[in-house]
Coordinates of C-alpha atoms in Angstrom, one line a residue:
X676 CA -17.6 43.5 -126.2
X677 CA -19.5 46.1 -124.2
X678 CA -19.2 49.4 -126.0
X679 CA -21.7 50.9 -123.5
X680 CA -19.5 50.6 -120.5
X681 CA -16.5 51.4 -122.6
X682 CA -17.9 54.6 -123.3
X683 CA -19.0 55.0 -119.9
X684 CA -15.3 54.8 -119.0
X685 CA -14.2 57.0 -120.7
X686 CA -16.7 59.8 -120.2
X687 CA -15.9 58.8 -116.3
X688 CA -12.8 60.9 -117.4
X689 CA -14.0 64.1 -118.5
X690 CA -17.2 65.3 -120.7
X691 CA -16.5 64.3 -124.6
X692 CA -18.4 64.5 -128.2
X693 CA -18.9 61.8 -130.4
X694 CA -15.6 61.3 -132.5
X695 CA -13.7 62.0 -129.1
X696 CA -15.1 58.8 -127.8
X697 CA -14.3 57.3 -131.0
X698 CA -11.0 58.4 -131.3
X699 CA -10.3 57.6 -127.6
X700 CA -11.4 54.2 -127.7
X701 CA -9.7 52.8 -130.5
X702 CA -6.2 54.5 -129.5
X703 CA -6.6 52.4 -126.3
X704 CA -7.8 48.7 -128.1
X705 CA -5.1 49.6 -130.8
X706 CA -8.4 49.6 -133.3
X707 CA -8.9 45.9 -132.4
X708 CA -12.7 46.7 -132.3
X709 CA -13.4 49.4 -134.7
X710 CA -16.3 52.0 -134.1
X711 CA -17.9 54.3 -136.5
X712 CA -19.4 57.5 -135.6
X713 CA -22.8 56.4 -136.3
X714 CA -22.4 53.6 -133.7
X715 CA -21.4 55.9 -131.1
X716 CA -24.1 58.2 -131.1
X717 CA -26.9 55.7 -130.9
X718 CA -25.1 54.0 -127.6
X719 CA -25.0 58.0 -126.4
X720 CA -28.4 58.1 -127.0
X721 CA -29.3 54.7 -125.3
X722 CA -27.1 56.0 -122.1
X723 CA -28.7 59.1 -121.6
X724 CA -32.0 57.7 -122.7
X725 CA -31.2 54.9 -119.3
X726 CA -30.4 58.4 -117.1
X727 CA -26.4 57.1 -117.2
X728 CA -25.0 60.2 -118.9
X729 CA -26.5 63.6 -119.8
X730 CA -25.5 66.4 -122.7
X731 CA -22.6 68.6 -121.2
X732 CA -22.5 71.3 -123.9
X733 CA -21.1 72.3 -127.4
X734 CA -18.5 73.9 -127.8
X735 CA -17.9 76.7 -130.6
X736 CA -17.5 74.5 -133.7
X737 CA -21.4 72.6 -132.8
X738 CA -19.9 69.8 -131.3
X739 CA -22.1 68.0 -128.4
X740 CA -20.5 67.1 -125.8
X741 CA -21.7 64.4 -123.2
X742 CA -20.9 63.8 -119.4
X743 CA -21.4 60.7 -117.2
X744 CA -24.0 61.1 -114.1
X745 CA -23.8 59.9 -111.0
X746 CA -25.9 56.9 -112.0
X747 CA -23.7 56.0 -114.8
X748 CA -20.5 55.8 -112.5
X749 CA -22.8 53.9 -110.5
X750 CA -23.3 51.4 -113.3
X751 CA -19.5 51.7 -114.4
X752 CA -18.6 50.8 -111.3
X753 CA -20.8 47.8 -110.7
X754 CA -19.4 46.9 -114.2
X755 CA -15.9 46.6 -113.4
X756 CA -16.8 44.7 -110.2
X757 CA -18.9 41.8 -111.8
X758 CA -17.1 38.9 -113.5
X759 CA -18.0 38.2 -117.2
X760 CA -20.5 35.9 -117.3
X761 CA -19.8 32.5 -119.1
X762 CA -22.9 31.1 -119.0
X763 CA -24.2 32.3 -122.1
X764 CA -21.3 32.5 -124.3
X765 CA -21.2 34.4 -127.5
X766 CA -21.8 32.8 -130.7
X767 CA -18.3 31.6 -132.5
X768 CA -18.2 31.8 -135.7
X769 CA -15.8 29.1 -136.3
X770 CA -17.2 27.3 -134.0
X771 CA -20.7 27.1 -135.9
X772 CA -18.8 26.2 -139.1
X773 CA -17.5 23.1 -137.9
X774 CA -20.6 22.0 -136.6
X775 CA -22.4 22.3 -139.6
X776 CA -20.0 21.5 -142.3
X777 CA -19.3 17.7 -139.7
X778 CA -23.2 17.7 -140.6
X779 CA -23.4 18.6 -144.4
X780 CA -22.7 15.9 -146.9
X781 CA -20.0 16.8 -149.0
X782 CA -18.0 18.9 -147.4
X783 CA -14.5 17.9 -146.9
X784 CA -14.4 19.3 -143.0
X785 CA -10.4 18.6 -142.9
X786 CA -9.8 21.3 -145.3
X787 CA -11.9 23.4 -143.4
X788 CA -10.1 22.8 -140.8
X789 CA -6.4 22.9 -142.7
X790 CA -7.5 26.5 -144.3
X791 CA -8.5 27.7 -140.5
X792 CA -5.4 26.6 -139.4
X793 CA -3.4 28.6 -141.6
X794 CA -5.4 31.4 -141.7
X795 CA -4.8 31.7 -137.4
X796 CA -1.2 30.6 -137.4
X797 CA -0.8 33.8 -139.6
X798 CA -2.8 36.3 -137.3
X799 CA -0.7 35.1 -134.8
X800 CA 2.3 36.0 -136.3
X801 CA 0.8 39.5 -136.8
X802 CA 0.1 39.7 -133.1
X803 CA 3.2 38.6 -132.0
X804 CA 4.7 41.2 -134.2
X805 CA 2.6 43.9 -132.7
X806 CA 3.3 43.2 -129.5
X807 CA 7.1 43.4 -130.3
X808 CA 6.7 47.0 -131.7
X809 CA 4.5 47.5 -128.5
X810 CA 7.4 46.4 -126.0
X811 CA 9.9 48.5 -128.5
X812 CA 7.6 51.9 -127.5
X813 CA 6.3 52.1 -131.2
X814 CA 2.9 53.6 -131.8
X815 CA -0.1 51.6 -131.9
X816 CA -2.5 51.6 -134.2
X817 CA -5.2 54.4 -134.8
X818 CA -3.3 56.1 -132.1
X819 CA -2.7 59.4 -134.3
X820 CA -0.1 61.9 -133.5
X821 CA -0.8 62.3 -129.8
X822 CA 1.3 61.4 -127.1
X823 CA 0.7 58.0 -125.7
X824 CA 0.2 57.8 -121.8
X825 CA 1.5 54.7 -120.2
X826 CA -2.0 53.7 -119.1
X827 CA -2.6 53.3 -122.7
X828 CA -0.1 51.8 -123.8
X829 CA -0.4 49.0 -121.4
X830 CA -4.4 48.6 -122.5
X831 CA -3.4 47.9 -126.1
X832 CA -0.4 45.2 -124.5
X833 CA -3.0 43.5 -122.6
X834 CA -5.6 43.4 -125.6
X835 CA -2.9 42.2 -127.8
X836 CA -1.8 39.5 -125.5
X837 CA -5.5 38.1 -125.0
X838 CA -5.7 38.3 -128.6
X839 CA -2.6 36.0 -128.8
X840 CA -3.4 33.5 -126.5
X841 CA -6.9 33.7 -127.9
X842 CA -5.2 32.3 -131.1
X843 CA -3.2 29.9 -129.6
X844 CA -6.0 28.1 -127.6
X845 CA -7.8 28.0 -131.8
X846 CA -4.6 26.4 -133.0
X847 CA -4.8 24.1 -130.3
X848 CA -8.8 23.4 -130.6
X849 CA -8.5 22.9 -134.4
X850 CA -5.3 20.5 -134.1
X851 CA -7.8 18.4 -131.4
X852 CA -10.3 18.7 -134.2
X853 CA -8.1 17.2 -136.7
X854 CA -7.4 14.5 -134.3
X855 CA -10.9 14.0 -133.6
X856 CA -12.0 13.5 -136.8
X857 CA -9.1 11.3 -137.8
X858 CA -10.5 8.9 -134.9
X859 CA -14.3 9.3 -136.4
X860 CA -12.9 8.1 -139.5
X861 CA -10.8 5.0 -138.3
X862 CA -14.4 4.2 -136.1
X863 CA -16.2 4.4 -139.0
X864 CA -14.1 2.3 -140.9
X865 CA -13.9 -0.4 -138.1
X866 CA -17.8 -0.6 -137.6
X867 CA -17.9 -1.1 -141.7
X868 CA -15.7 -4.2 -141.3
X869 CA -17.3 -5.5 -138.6
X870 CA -20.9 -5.4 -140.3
X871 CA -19.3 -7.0 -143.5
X872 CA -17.8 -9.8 -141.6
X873 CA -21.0 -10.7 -139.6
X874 CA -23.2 -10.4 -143.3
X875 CA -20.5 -12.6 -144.5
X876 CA -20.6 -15.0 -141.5
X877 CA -24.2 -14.9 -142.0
X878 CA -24.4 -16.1 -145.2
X879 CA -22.2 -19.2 -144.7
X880 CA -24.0 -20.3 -141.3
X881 CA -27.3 -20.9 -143.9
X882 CA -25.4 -24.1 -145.3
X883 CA -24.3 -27.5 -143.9
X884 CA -20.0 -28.1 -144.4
X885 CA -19.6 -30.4 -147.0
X886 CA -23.1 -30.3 -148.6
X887 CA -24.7 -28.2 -151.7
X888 CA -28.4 -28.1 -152.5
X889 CA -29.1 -29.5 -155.7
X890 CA -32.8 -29.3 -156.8
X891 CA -34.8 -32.5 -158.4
X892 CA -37.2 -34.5 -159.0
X893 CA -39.3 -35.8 -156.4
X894 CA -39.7 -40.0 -156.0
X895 CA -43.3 -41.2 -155.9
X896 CA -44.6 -44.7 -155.0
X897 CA -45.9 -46.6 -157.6

């Protein structure tokens, strides 16, 4: 999530301080991605450090506000034209579990699994559920007592559909997990049996059908 260019948006809108931007960018991601104040400020700092916005004032309670410059649209802009790059993709948390609990003796990785499952098929209910009271016109969440805009409203629709099909594609990942490691077992199983059946063909191709070492005395010659 790029906070920077979210701000940048924003402030492409009209000068703002520091809880504005806050305020203003969780009423349109429906507080998907919370931001605390502290957070802002240091991106604010690292923009106008990089020349991309500039202070704009305060205004008679102290509060700083901050503007975009023309390089900032400039980098907004070239934003919103670039793809996402998916050649470095973030880290997945879930993701990272599985790989190490298929890799750490012990752990029972179905129930890993099992307990993801549940946990999503739940937040997908929630989602769905939000985006009913969305369609309905119900206020979104961390939107406050202002009056939504209909550019705003659709933002938090299309966040909470990508969040949806988001959690479908997991369902569907972990169920090919499951099935994946159903077919590691039943491999595991039939290399096993295959290994004891060759030991035990081994051990009866050292002796002649119908004969059984006894050990005895040797004849001499007298």
């Amino acid at each position: 999530m790029s906070i920077r260019h979210g701000l940048l948006a924003l402030l492409d809108q009209g000068p703002r301080y520091g809880y504005q931007l806050r305020t203003d960018f969780e009423a349109r991601t429906g507080a998907t991605w919370p931001l605390n104040v502290g957070q802002v400020y240091t991106t604010l700092a690292r923009l106008e450090r990089d020349g991309l916005v500039e202070p704009a004032g305060e205004d008679d309670e102290g509060h700083q506000f901050y503007a975009v410059t023309e390089a900032g649209r400039a980098e907004l802009r070239a934003w919103f034209d670039t793809p996402v790059p998916r050649t470095n993709p973030p880290r997945d948390e879930l993701a990272i579990k599985l790989a190490m609990a298929v890799t750490v003796p012990g752990v029972d990785v179905s129930a890993v699994v099992q307990g993801q499952r549940r946990h999503s098929i739940k937040a997908l209910q929630d989602y769905t559920r939000l985006k009913g009271r969305a369609l309905a016109g119900e206020a979104r969440p961390g939107a406050g007592a202002a009056p939504a805009s209909a550019g705003s409203d659709l933002a938090w629709l299309l966040v909470l559909e990508q969040l949806i099909f988001q959690t479908e594609a997991e369902i569907r990942w972990l169920d090919h997990c499951e099935t994946r490691l159903a077919q590691q077992a039943e491999l595991q199983q039939a290399r096993a049996a295959e290994a004891t059946e060759a030991a035990e063909a081994g051990g009866a191709a050292g002796q002649e059908p119908g004969r059984t070492f006894r050990p005895g005395r040797r004849r001499t010659r007298s």
